[in-house]
Coordinates of C-alpha atoms in Angstrom, one line a residue:
X25 CA 10.0 5.7 36.5
X26 CA 6.5 5.3 34.5
X27 CA 8.0 4.5 30.5
X28 CA 5.7 4.8 28.2
X29 CA 5.9 5.0 24.1
X30 CA 5.2 8.3 22.3
X31 CA 4.7 8.6 18.8
X32 CA 5.0 12.0 16.6
X33 CA 3.9 13.4 13.4
X34 CA 6.2 16.3 11.9
X35 CA 4.2 17.9 8.7
X36 CA 2.8 19.0 6.4
X37 CA 3.4 16.4 3.7
X38 CA 1.7 17.6 0.9
X39 CA 2.4 21.3 1.7
X40 CA 6.8 20.1 2.0
X41 CA 7.2 17.7 -0.9
X42 CA 3.8 17.2 -2.9
X43 CA 3.9 21.0 -4.0
X44 CA 6.7 20.9 -6.6
X45 CA 7.4 22.7 -9.9
X46 CA 10.8 22.1 -10.2
X47 CA 13.2 19.2 -9.7
X48 CA 14.5 21.7 -6.0
X49 CA 11.7 21.6 -5.0
X50 CA 11.2 18.7 -4.4
X51 CA 15.0 17.9 -3.5
X52 CA 14.3 21.1 -0.5
X53 CA 11.0 19.9 0.7
X54 CA 12.7 16.7 1.2
X55 CA 15.4 17.4 2.0
X56 CA 13.6 19.9 4.6
X57 CA 10.9 17.7 5.8
X58 CA 14.1 15.1 7.6
X59 CA 15.7 17.7 8.5
X60 CA 13.2 18.7 11.3
X61 CA 12.3 15.0 11.8
X62 CA 15.8 15.0 12.1
X63 CA 16.3 18.0 14.4
X64 CA 13.0 16.5 17.2
X65 CA 14.3 13.0 16.8
X66 CA 17.8 14.5 18.5
X67 CA 16.2 16.6 21.0
X68 CA 14.3 13.2 22.0
X69 CA 17.2 11.3 22.0
X70 CA 19.3 14.1 24.1
X71 CA 16.7 14.1 26.8
X72 CA 16.8 10.5 27.2
X73 CA 14.6 9.4 24.8
X74 CA 15.3 6.4 23.3
X75 CA 14.7 6.1 19.8
X76 CA 12.7 3.7 17.9
X77 CA 11.5 5.2 14.3
X78 CA 15.0 6.4 12.9
X79 CA 16.5 4.1 14.8
X80 CA 21.0 5.8 15.2
X81 CA 24.0 3.6 17.3
X82 CA 25.9 7.5 16.7
X83 CA 24.8 10.2 17.5
X84 CA 26.5 12.1 14.6
X85 CA 23.8 11.0 12.4
X86 CA 20.9 13.7 13.7
X87 CA 23.4 16.4 13.3
X88 CA 21.8 19.5 11.2
X89 CA 22.6 18.3 7.1
X90 CA 23.8 15.2 7.5
X91 CA 23.2 13.0 5.5
X92 CA 21.5 9.9 7.1
X93 CA 17.7 10.7 6.4
X94 CA 14.6 10.5 8.7
X95 CA 10.9 9.7 8.5
X96 CA 8.5 12.1 9.0
X97 CA 6.8 9.6 11.8
X98 CA 8.9 9.3 14.8
X99 CA 9.0 6.9 17.5
X100 CA 10.0 6.5 21.3
X101 CA 11.0 5.6 24.2
X102 CA 10.9 7.9 27.3
X103 CA 11.1 7.8 30.9
X104 CA 9.3 9.8 32.4
X105 CA 8.0 10.5 35.9
X106 CA 4.2 11.8 35.0
X107 CA 2.6 12.8 32.2
X108 CA 4.3 16.0 33.4
X109 CA 7.7 15.7 32.8
X110 CA 6.4 14.3 29.9
X111 CA 5.1 17.3 28.1
X112 CA 7.3 18.5 28.8
X113 CA 10.0 16.5 26.7
X114 CA 7.8 16.8 24.4
X115 CA 6.8 20.2 23.8
X116 CA 10.6 20.6 24.2
X117 CA 11.7 18.8 20.9
X118 CA 8.7 20.6 19.0
X119 CA 10.5 23.7 19.7
X120 CA 14.3 22.6 19.0
X121 CA 12.1 21.8 15.1
X122 CA 10.8 24.8 14.9
X123 CA 13.5 26.1 15.2
X124 CA 14.8 24.3 12.6
X125 CA 12.4 25.6 9.9
X126 CA 13.3 29.3 11.1
X127 CA 16.4 28.9 10.3
X128 CA 16.3 28.0 7.0
X129 CA 13.7 30.3 7.0
X130 CA 15.6 33.7 7.7
X131 CA 18.7 32.2 5.7
X132 CA 16.8 32.3 2.6
X133 CA 15.1 35.9 3.1
X134 CA 18.3 37.2 3.6
X135 CA 19.6 36.0 0.5
X136 CA 16.9 39.0 -1.3
X137 CA 18.4 41.6 1.0
X138 CA 19.3 43.3 -1.7
X139 CA 15.5 42.8 -3.2
X140 CA 14.0 44.1 0.7
X141 CA 11.7 46.0 -1.7
X142 CA 10.1 42.7 -4.0
X143 CA 9.5 41.5 -0.9
X144 CA 5.9 41.4 1.3
X145 CA 7.7 41.4 4.8
X146 CA 4.6 41.1 6.5
X147 CA 3.2 38.5 4.8
X148 CA 7.0 36.1 5.4
X149 CA 6.9 36.9 8.7
X150 CA 3.3 35.5 9.4
X151 CA 3.1 32.1 7.0
X152 CA 6.7 31.5 9.0
X153 CA 5.4 30.1 12.1
X154 CA 2.0 29.7 10.5
X155 CA 3.4 26.2 8.5
X156 CA 4.4 23.5 11.1
X157 CA 2.1 20.8 11.9
X158 CA 3.6 18.5 15.3
X159 CA 1.1 15.8 16.1
X160 CA 2.9 13.9 19.2
X161 CA 0.7 10.6 20.9
X162 CA 0.9 8.6 23.5
X163 CA 0.7 5.5 26.1
X164 CA 1.7 4.4 29.2
X165 CA 3.4 0.9 28.5
X166 CA 2.6 -1.5 31.3
X167 CA 6.2 -3.6 32.5
X168 CA 3.6 -6.2 34.3
X169 CA 2.6 -7.5 31.2
X170 CA 4.0 -9.3 28.7
X171 CA 2.2 -7.8 26.2
X172 CA 1.8 -4.5 27.5
X173 CA 5.2 -2.4 25.0
X174 CA 2.5 -3.9 22.3
X175 CA -0.6 -3.3 23.3
X176 CA 0.9 0.8 24.3
X177 CA 1.7 1.0 20.8
X178 CA -1.8 0.4 19.6
X179 CA -2.9 2.9 21.8
X180 CA -0.2 5.7 21.2
X181 CA -0.7 5.7 16.8
X182 CA -4.5 4.8 17.4
X183 CA -4.5 8.7 19.6
X184 CA -2.3 10.1 16.5
X185 CA -4.7 9.1 14.5
X186 CA -7.9 10.7 16.1
X187 CA -5.5 13.5 17.8
X188 CA -4.4 14.5 13.4
X189 CA -8.3 14.2 12.6
X190 CA -9.7 16.4 15.3
X191 CA -7.1 19.3 15.4
X192 CA -7.7 22.9 15.2
X193 CA -8.5 24.2 11.8
X194 CA -7.3 27.8 11.3
X195 CA -9.5 30.3 9.9
X196 CA -7.7 32.0 6.8
X197 CA -9.3 35.0 7.7
X198 CA -11.1 36.8 10.3
X199 CA -11.4 39.5 8.6
X200 CA -13.1 40.5 5.1
X201 CA -10.8 43.3 4.1
X202 CA -8.0 42.7 5.0
X203 CA -5.6 43.3 2.0
X204 CA -2.7 40.4 3.5
X205 CA -6.0 38.3 1.7
X206 CA -6.2 39.8 -1.4
X207 CA -3.1 38.7 -2.9
X208 CA -2.2 36.3 -5.7
X209 CA -1.7 32.6 -4.7
X210 CA 1.7 30.8 -4.6
X211 CA 2.0 29.0 -7.8
X212 CA 3.8 25.9 -5.3
X213 CA 0.7 26.1 -2.5
X214 CA -2.6 27.3 -3.5
X215 CA -2.9 28.0 1.1
X216 CA -0.3 30.2 0.3
X217 CA -0.6 34.1 -0.8
X218 CA 2.5 35.4 -2.9
X219 CA 5.8 37.4 -0.7
X220 CA 6.3 39.2 -4.0
X221 CA 5.6 42.5 -4.0
X222 CA 5.4 43.1 -7.4
X223 CA 4.3 41.7 -10.9
X224 CA 7.2 39.5 -12.3
X225 CA 8.2 41.6 -15.1
X226 CA 8.7 43.7 -13.0
X227 CA 11.1 42.3 -10.1
X228 CA 14.4 43.4 -10.5
X229 CA 16.6 40.3 -12.7
X230 CA 18.4 39.1 -9.7
X231 CA 15.9 38.1 -8.3
X232 CA 13.6 36.8 -10.3
X233 CA 16.8 34.5 -11.2
X234 CA 17.7 33.9 -7.4
X235 CA 13.2 32.2 -7.7
X236 CA 13.6 30.6 -10.4
X237 CA 10.8 32.6 -11.2
X238 CA 9.1 31.3 -14.9
X239 CA 6.7 33.9 -15.6
X240 CA 3.3 34.5 -13.7
X241 CA 5.0 32.1 -10.9
X242 CA 4.9 33.0 -7.7
X243 CA 6.0 31.7 -4.6
X244 CA 5.1 31.8 -0.5
X245 CA 7.0 31.2 2.5
X246 CA 7.7 27.9 1.7
X247 CA 8.6 28.0 -2.0
X248 CA 10.6 29.9 -1.2
X249 CA 12.6 28.3 1.3
X250 CA 12.5 25.5 -1.6
X251 CA 14.2 28.2 -4.4
X252 CA 16.7 29.4 -1.8
X253 CA 17.7 27.0 1.3
X254 CA 19.7 24.6 2.1
X255 CA 22.8 27.1 0.8
X256 CA 25.4 25.0 2.7
X257 CA 24.4 21.9 0.6
X258 CA 23.0 22.5 -1.8
X259 CA 25.5 21.3 -4.5
X260 CA 23.8 18.3 -3.2
X261 CA 21.0 18.8 -5.2
X262 CA 21.1 17.2 -9.1
X263 CA 18.1 18.8 -11.6
X264 CA 16.5 16.4 -12.9
X265 CA 17.6 17.2 -16.7
X266 CA 21.7 16.0 -16.1
X267 CA 20.3 12.6 -14.9
X268 CA 18.5 12.2 -18.7
X269 CA 21.0 13.9 -20.3
X270 CA 23.6 11.2 -18.8
X271 CA 23.5 8.7 -21.2
X272 CA 24.2 11.6 -23.4
X273 CA 26.8 13.0 -22.3
X274 CA 29.1 9.6 -21.8
X275 CA 29.2 9.4 -25.6
X276 CA 30.5 13.1 -26.0
X277 CA 34.4 12.9 -26.5
X278 CA 36.6 14.5 -24.2
X279 CA 37.2 17.3 -27.2
X280 CA 33.5 17.9 -26.9
X281 CA 33.0 17.5 -23.2
X282 CA 36.4 20.0 -23.1
X283 CA 34.3 22.0 -25.0
X284 CA 31.3 21.7 -23.5
X285 CA 32.2 22.3 -20.1
X286 CA 34.2 25.8 -21.2
X287 CA 31.4 27.0 -22.9
X288 CA 28.9 26.0 -19.3
X289 CA 31.1 27.0 -17.1
X290 CA 30.9 30.7 -18.5
X291 CA 27.2 30.4 -18.5
X292 CA 27.2 29.8 -14.4
X293 CA 29.6 33.2 -14.2
X294 CA 26.5 34.2 -15.9
X295 CA 24.0 33.1 -13.9
X296 CA 22.2 31.7 -16.2
X297 CA 23.4 27.6 -15.3
X298 CA 24.8 25.8 -11.8
X299 CA 27.2 23.0 -10.5
X300 CA 26.6 20.0 -9.8
X301 CA 28.8 19.1 -7.2
X302 CA 26.6 16.2 -5.4
X303 CA 25.9 12.5 -5.1
X304 CA 29.8 11.6 -4.3
X305 CA 30.6 7.9 -4.2
X306 CA 34.2 6.4 -2.1
X307 CA 36.1 8.3 -4.3
X308 CA 33.9 12.1 -2.5
X309 CA 33.7 12.7 -6.2
X310 CA 30.2 13.2 -7.7
X311 CA 29.4 10.5 -10.4
X312 CA 28.3 14.4 -12.8
X313 CA 31.7 14.8 -12.9
X314 CA 32.8 15.0 -16.4
X315 CA 29.8 17.5 -17.0
X316 CA 29.2 19.0 -13.2
X317 CA 26.8 21.9 -14.7
X318 CA 22.6 21.2 -15.0
X319 CA 22.7 20.5 -18.0
X320 CA 19.6 22.1 -19.6
X321 CA 21.3 23.3 -22.3
X322 CA 22.4 20.9 -24.3
X323 CA 18.6 20.8 -25.2
X324 CA 18.1 23.0 -27.7
X325 CA 14.0 24.4 -26.3
X326 CA 15.4 25.0 -23.0
X327 CA 18.7 27.4 -24.7
X328 CA 15.7 29.5 -27.3
X329 CA 13.2 30.1 -24.3
X330 CA 16.1 31.2 -21.6
X331 CA 17.0 33.0 -24.3
X332 CA 13.4 34.4 -25.1
X333 CA 13.0 35.3 -20.6
X334 CA 17.0 37.2 -21.4
X335 CA 16.1 39.0 -24.5
X336 CA 12.5 40.7 -21.9
X337 CA 14.9 42.1 -19.3
X338 CA 17.1 43.7 -21.6
X339 CA 14.4 45.5 -22.9
X340 CA 13.3 46.1 -19.8
X341 CA 16.7 47.0 -18.2
X342 CA 18.8 47.2 -20.8
X343 CA 21.5 45.6 -18.2
X344 CA 25.5 44.4 -19.6
X345 CA 25.9 41.5 -17.4
X346 CA 22.6 40.3 -19.8
X347 CA 23.8 41.0 -23.0
X348 CA 26.7 38.7 -22.8
X349 CA 24.9 36.0 -21.2
X350 CA 23.4 35.6 -24.0
X351 CA 25.6 35.6 -26.3
X352 CA 27.5 32.9 -23.8
X353 CA 24.2 30.5 -24.8
X354 CA 23.5 31.5 -28.3
X355 CA 27.9 30.5 -28.7
X356 CA 26.7 27.2 -26.8
X357 CA 23.8 26.5 -29.5
X358 CA 25.8 27.4 -32.2
X359 CA 29.5 26.3 -31.5
X360 CA 30.1 24.1 -29.3
X361 CA 26.8 21.6 -29.8
X362 CA 25.4 22.3 -32.8
X363 CA 28.1 19.6 -34.9
X364 CA 27.6 17.3 -32.2
X365 CA 23.2 17.3 -32.3
X366 CA 24.6 16.4 -36.0
X367 CA 27.2 13.6 -34.7
X368 CA 24.3 11.7 -32.3
X369 CA 21.8 13.9 -32.1
X370 CA 19.8 15.1 -29.1
X371 CA 19.7 14.1 -25.1
X372 CA 16.1 12.5 -25.1
X373 CA 14.4 14.3 -22.9
X374 CA 12.8 11.9 -20.2
X375 CA 13.5 10.3 -17.5
X376 CA 12.5 8.4 -14.5
X377 CA 11.7 8.9 -12.0
X378 CA 12.1 6.0 -9.2
X379 CA 9.8 5.4 -6.1
X380 CA 9.4 2.1 -3.8
X381 CA 7.6 0.8 -0.7
X382 CA 7.9 -2.1 1.6
X383 CA 5.0 -4.8 1.0
X384 CA 4.1 -6.4 4.4
X385 CA 5.6 -4.4 7.0
X386 CA 2.8 -3.7 9.2
X387 CA 2.6 -7.6 10.1
X388 CA 6.2 -7.9 10.6
X389 CA 6.4 -4.8 12.8
X390 CA 2.9 -6.7 13.9
X391 CA 5.0 -9.3 16.0
X392 CA 7.2 -7.2 17.8
X393 CA 6.4 -7.8 20.9
X394 CA 9.5 -5.1 22.7
X395 CA 11.6 -2.5 22.0
X396 CA 14.4 -5.2 20.9
X397 CA 12.5 -6.7 18.6
X398 CA 11.0 -3.2 17.1
X399 CA 14.4 -2.1 17.1
X400 CA 16.0 -5.2 15.4
X401 CA 13.8 -4.5 12.5
X402 CA 14.2 -0.5 12.5
X403 CA 18.2 -1.7 12.9
X404 CA 17.2 -3.9 9.2
X405 CA 15.1 -1.1 7.6
X406 CA 18.1 2.3 9.1
X407 CA 20.5 -0.7 7.3
X408 CA 19.0 -0.4 4.0
X409 CA 18.0 2.7 3.8
X410 CA 21.8 4.2 4.0
X411 CA 22.5 1.4 1.2
X412 CA 20.4 3.1 -1.6
X413 CA 22.3 6.4 -2.0
X414 CA 25.1 4.1 -3.1
X415 CA 23.2 1.7 -4.9
X416 CA 21.9 4.6 -6.9
X417 CA 25.1 5.6 -7.9
X418 CA 26.1 2.6 -9.6
X419 CA 23.6 2.8 -12.1
X420 CA 24.2 6.7 -12.2
X421 CA 20.9 8.4 -10.4
X422 CA 20.6 9.9 -7.1
X423 CA 19.0 9.4 -4.1
X424 CA 16.6 12.0 -3.1
X425 CA 14.6 10.2 -0.5
X426 CA 14.9 6.9 1.4
X427 CA 14.2 6.8 5.5
X428 CA 12.9 2.8 5.8
X429 CA 11.3 1.6 3.8
X430 CA 10.2 4.8 1.2
X431 CA 13.1 5.4 -1.4
X432 CA 12.5 8.5 -4.1
X433 CA 15.5 9.1 -6.6
X434 CA 16.0 10.1 -10.1
X435 CA 17.6 7.3 -13.0
X436 CA 18.5 7.2 -16.0
X437 CA 16.4 6.2 -18.0
X438 CA 17.8 3.5 -19.3
X439 CA 18.7 1.6 -16.1
X440 CA 15.9 2.3 -14.4
X441 CA 15.0 -1.6 -14.3
X442 CA 18.7 -2.6 -13.5
X443 CA 18.3 0.2 -10.7
X444 CA 15.0 -1.4 -9.4
X445 CA 15.9 -4.3 -9.7
X446 CA 18.5 -3.9 -7.4
X447 CA 16.9 -2.0 -4.7
X448 CA 14.1 -4.7 -4.5
X449 CA 17.0 -8.1 -3.8
X450 CA 18.9 -5.9 -1.0
X451 CA 15.1 -5.2 0.7
X452 CA 14.1 -8.4 1.0
X453 CA 18.2 -9.7 1.8
X454 CA 18.2 -7.2 4.3
X455 CA 14.9 -7.8 6.3
X456 CA 14.9 -11.8 5.9
X457 CA 17.6 -12.6 9.0
X458 CA 15.3 -10.3 11.5
X459 CA 11.8 -11.8 9.6
X460 CA 13.0 -15.6 10.8
X461 CA 13.1 -14.8 14.1
X462 CA 10.0 -13.3 14.3
X463 CA 8.3 -16.2 13.4
X464 CA 6.9 -14.7 10.0
X465 CA 4.7 -15.9 7.0
X466 CA 6.1 -14.1 4.3
X467 CA 9.2 -11.3 4.3
X468 CA 8.9 -8.0 3.1
X469 CA 9.1 -7.3 -0.1
X470 CA 9.6 -4.1 -2.5
X471 CA 7.3 -2.6 -4.7
X472 CA 8.4 -0.4 -7.4
X473 CA 6.9 2.2 -9.4
X474 CA 8.9 3.8 -12.0
X475 CA 7.5 7.2 -14.1
X476 CA 9.2 7.9 -17.4
X477 CA 7.5 11.9 -17.8
X478 CA 9.4 15.2 -19.3
X479 CA 11.9 17.1 -18.5
X480 CA 9.3 20.0 -18.3
X481 CA 6.7 18.6 -16.6
X482 CA 5.8 19.6 -13.6
X483 CA 7.4 18.4 -10.4
X484 CA 5.0 18.1 -8.4
X485 CA 2.7 16.0 -11.6
X486 CA 5.5 14.0 -12.1
X487 CA 4.9 13.3 -8.2
X488 CA 1.3 12.0 -8.7
X489 CA 2.7 9.6 -11.6
X490 CA 5.2 8.4 -9.6
X491 CA 2.7 7.4 -6.5
X492 CA 0.1 6.2 -9.2
X493 CA 3.2 3.7 -10.6
X494 CA 4.2 2.9 -6.8
X495 CA 0.5 1.8 -6.5
X496 CA -0.4 0.0 -9.4
X497 CA 2.9 -1.9 -8.1
X498 CA 0.9 -2.7 -4.5
X499 CA -1.7 -4.6 -6.7
X500 CA -4.8 -3.0 -5.3
X501 CA -6.6 -2.9 -8.2
X502 CA -6.0 -6.7 -8.3
X503 CA -9.2 -8.6 -7.2
X504 CA -9.8 -12.0 -8.8
X505 CA -6.2 -13.4 -7.4
X506 CA -5.1 -11.4 -4.5
X507 CA -0.9 -13.9 -4.3
X508 CA -0.1 -11.3 -7.4
X509 CA 0.0 -8.3 -5.1
X510 CA 2.7 -6.6 -3.7
X511 CA 6.6 -7.3 -4.2
X512 CA 6.1 -5.8 -8.6
X513 CA 7.3 -3.9 -10.7
X514 CA 5.1 -1.0 -12.5
X515 CA 6.3 1.0 -15.3
X516 CA 5.0 4.4 -16.0
X517 CA 5.3 6.2 -19.7
X518 CA 3.2 9.3 -19.5
X519 CA 4.1 10.6 -23.2
X520 CA 3.3 14.3 -23.9
X521 CA 1.9 13.6 -27.5
X522 CA 0.1 10.6 -26.0
X523 CA -1.9 8.4 -23.8
X524 CA 0.0 6.9 -20.4
X525 CA 1.3 3.2 -20.7
X526 CA 1.8 0.7 -17.3
X527 CA 3.3 -2.2 -17.4
X528 CA 3.6 -4.4 -13.8
X529 CA 5.5 -7.4 -13.4
X530 CA 6.4 -9.2 -10.3
X531 CA 9.0 -9.9 -8.8
X532 CA 9.3 -13.8 -9.2
X533 CA 7.4 -13.8 -12.2
X534 CA 11.0 -14.7 -13.4
X535 CA 9.8 -16.1 -16.9
X536 CA 8.4 -12.0 -17.2
X537 CA 10.7 -10.1 -16.4
X538 CA 13.7 -12.0 -18.1
X539 CA 11.3 -11.1 -21.8
X540 CA 11.0 -7.8 -20.7
X541 CA 14.3 -8.0 -20.8
X542 CA 15.4 -9.6 -24.0
X543 CA 12.4 -7.0 -25.9
X544 CA 15.0 -3.8 -24.4
X545 CA 18.1 -6.0 -25.5
X546 CA 15.8 -6.6 -29.3
X547 CA 15.9 -3.0 -29.0
X548 CA 19.0 -1.8 -27.9
X549 CA 20.6 -4.5 -31.3
X550 CA 18.0 -2.7 -33.4
X551 CA 16.6 -6.6 -33.9
X552 CA 13.3 -6.2 -34.6
X553 CA 12.3 -2.2 -35.9
X554 CA 11.0 0.8 -33.0
X555 CA 7.3 1.2 -34.8
X556 CA 6.1 -3.3 -34.4
X557 CA 4.9 -2.9 -31.0
X558 CA 2.2 0.3 -32.6
X559 CA 1.5 -2.5 -36.3
X560 CA 0.8 -5.2 -33.7
X561 CA -1.4 -3.5 -31.3
X562 CA -2.9 -2.0 -35.0
X563 CA -3.1 -6.0 -35.4
X564 CA -5.5 -5.7 -31.8
X565 CA -7.6 -3.5 -32.7
X566 CA -8.7 -4.4 -36.6
X567 CA -9.7 -7.7 -35.2
X568 CA -11.8 -6.5 -31.9
X569 CA -14.5 -7.2 -33.8
X570 CA -13.4 -10.1 -35.1
X571 CA -15.4 -13.8 -34.1
X572 CA -16.3 -11.7 -30.4
X573 CA -18.0 -14.8 -29.1
X574 CA -16.1 -17.1 -30.4
X575 CA -12.2 -16.5 -28.5
X576 CA -10.6 -19.5 -29.6
X577 CA -11.2 -19.2 -33.3
X578 CA -10.7 -14.9 -33.0
X579 CA -7.4 -16.1 -30.8
X580 CA -5.6 -18.1 -33.7
X581 CA -6.9 -14.7 -35.6
X582 CA -4.5 -12.8 -34.0
X583 CA -2.2 -15.4 -34.6
X584 CA -1.9 -15.5 -37.8
X585 CA -2.2 -12.4 -38.3
X586 CA 1.0 -11.1 -36.2
X587 CA 3.3 -14.0 -38.3
X588 CA 2.1 -12.4 -40.9
X589 CA 3.5 -9.3 -40.2
X590 CA 6.8 -10.5 -38.6
X591 CA 7.9 -12.1 -41.5
X592 CA 6.6 -8.9 -43.1
X593 CA 8.7 -6.7 -41.8
X594 CA 12.4 -5.5 -42.0
X595 CA 14.8 -3.9 -39.1
X596 CA 16.5 -0.7 -39.2
X597 CA 19.4 -3.2 -41.7
X598 CA 16.9 -4.4 -44.3
X599 CA 16.9 -7.9 -42.4
X600 CA 14.7 -9.8 -42.1
X601 CA 13.1 -10.1 -38.2
X602 CA 14.6 -14.2 -37.0
X603 CA 12.7 -16.7 -36.9
X604 CA 13.7 -17.5 -33.1
X605 CA 11.9 -14.1 -32.2
X606 CA 9.1 -14.0 -34.3
X607 CA 8.1 -17.3 -32.3
X608 CA 8.9 -16.1 -29.0
X609 CA 6.6 -12.7 -30.0
X610 CA 4.3 -14.6 -30.3
X611 CA 4.3 -17.3 -28.2
X612 CA 3.5 -13.9 -25.4
X613 CA 1.0 -12.3 -28.1
X614 CA -1.0 -15.2 -26.8
X615 CA 0.2 -15.3 -23.3
X616 CA -0.9 -12.0 -22.7
X617 CA -2.4 -10.9 -25.7
X618 CA -1.3 -8.2 -28.5
X619 CA -2.3 -5.0 -26.5
X620 CA -0.5 -5.9 -23.6
X621 CA 1.9 -7.5 -25.5
X622 CA 2.2 -4.1 -27.8
X623 CA 3.7 -2.3 -24.5
X624 CA 5.5 -3.8 -23.0
X625 CA 7.6 -3.8 -26.7
X626 CA 6.4 0.4 -26.2
X627 CA 8.1 0.6 -22.3
X628 CA 11.0 -1.8 -23.6
X629 CA 11.8 0.4 -26.8
X630 CA 11.8 3.3 -24.3
X631 CA 13.7 2.0 -21.9
X632 CA 16.7 0.9 -24.6
X633 CA 17.3 4.3 -25.4
X634 CA 20.2 7.1 -26.0
X635 CA 18.6 10.0 -27.8
X636 CA 15.9 11.1 -28.4
X637 CA 16.8 10.8 -32.5
X638 CA 16.8 7.0 -30.6
X639 CA 12.8 7.7 -29.3
X640 CA 12.6 9.8 -32.6
X641 CA 9.6 12.7 -32.4
X642 CA 7.7 13.6 -29.4

């Protein structure tokens, strides 16, 4: 029997994950892609394939809707007598993957049985069979050659890349007068037409609510699956707002928590809010149990927007249930939350998306010359991935996806830095032994990008910003000293009323990391005024044209101006800034420049905040 190295790719990733406007879209897209890959791996495993990516030591991990995450690229070794038998096994796995997608599609459309006239069934039926792209390539392993396994990997990977680049691109339409193509496009993926049969204001309220449609929003088949799929597991999906509000919720008294929980339960009953019961720890209790709801209505702007939406629906339908929902929202705003907002302010409107990726994994994988060595690497990666959810729970975050060396999740603003550091340390420790056994010069590390974004930013934009942060952490933009690439943390602050700010630290640059943590502590302790960073930036800009050709003179002028400003500044309690703090700020400003010092301080202030009041007006 021949041994074949087979690699498969399941997509499209862009439509599955990146096309998202809401938290649910991102969650469902990530979950769906993992479920499809899991179904493919399960089918291959049941047909006798030896799994490399993903690594599983228990077949139950591949069951539908298990917590185990699988990446969209699979690598297996299949024993077959000939290529015809091999192709049959691969095709069977492709059918299982397609069947998993259709299962969710059918389950989603069933939830709209009450509004069949709101749906274009013919468009739905066409689209649901056209999404998946499953590419496969293989190479025979020459067992007589010591490097046969390694060569098979190279050949199969090259063939897969060529296959993906030369795949068939089916024309979107063959008839220029096809009326099914003359429709509004999906708001999530402009490549597909809407499946909605009516303008937004003519849809049934129940349909709009179920699909969480905003004004003028359109959805295609995949977008609808994201909004309605995984009904059995949907409660594990945590909205972004619940994570961003966590620090604020922790400051509530028992009486305030009781009143808000009671009021929020009414909103769930009326269909304008959702439960949050996922992200459970070892005690089988959600870390969000103190307020197990989406937390969206803790923000006055969101309450007002929802009331306005309901009033529009009341004018169209006159449904008495809508009247009750409106009154419940007003009661929450005017009675339950008003005093809480006066006491501690509003929850901050910003949260963090964490995106991490392993560094130098290619170098490590190239060292593997046998199936056993390859599986040692994948086992270490799998162990890390399984630990990610627990790690993020420690910091009140929620892991969206963890497959191998890829991590995606939400983290509260005030705990994002500590969570990133813990993930980096865990990754390094788990890869250390296998790297040493394979003789790798540098063990893989983890680069982490943190994107700080507003809760109303479309999820696809937040995902793009997190991707920017992760790439900045990788350091490919660094040209002068390539040793400073990789193994880094990048923090991207995207404020709605300002420009984006990015700072970057290498994980082994302990002095800089400790300094950044000290800035955060200073803001928490109110040891420096909140506007000091902007005053430092002002000094940098005012002195930009002074002594341009005499850098040492200009550096001295800036240092003197910085000292003068800091000595005159006063903290929130009216006290002078401590002398040692002034010296530390001067020393850091001289080392990295006032412009970068200002950026560090601005970002640190955001990571120190727990309420919107501490951040000021947007």
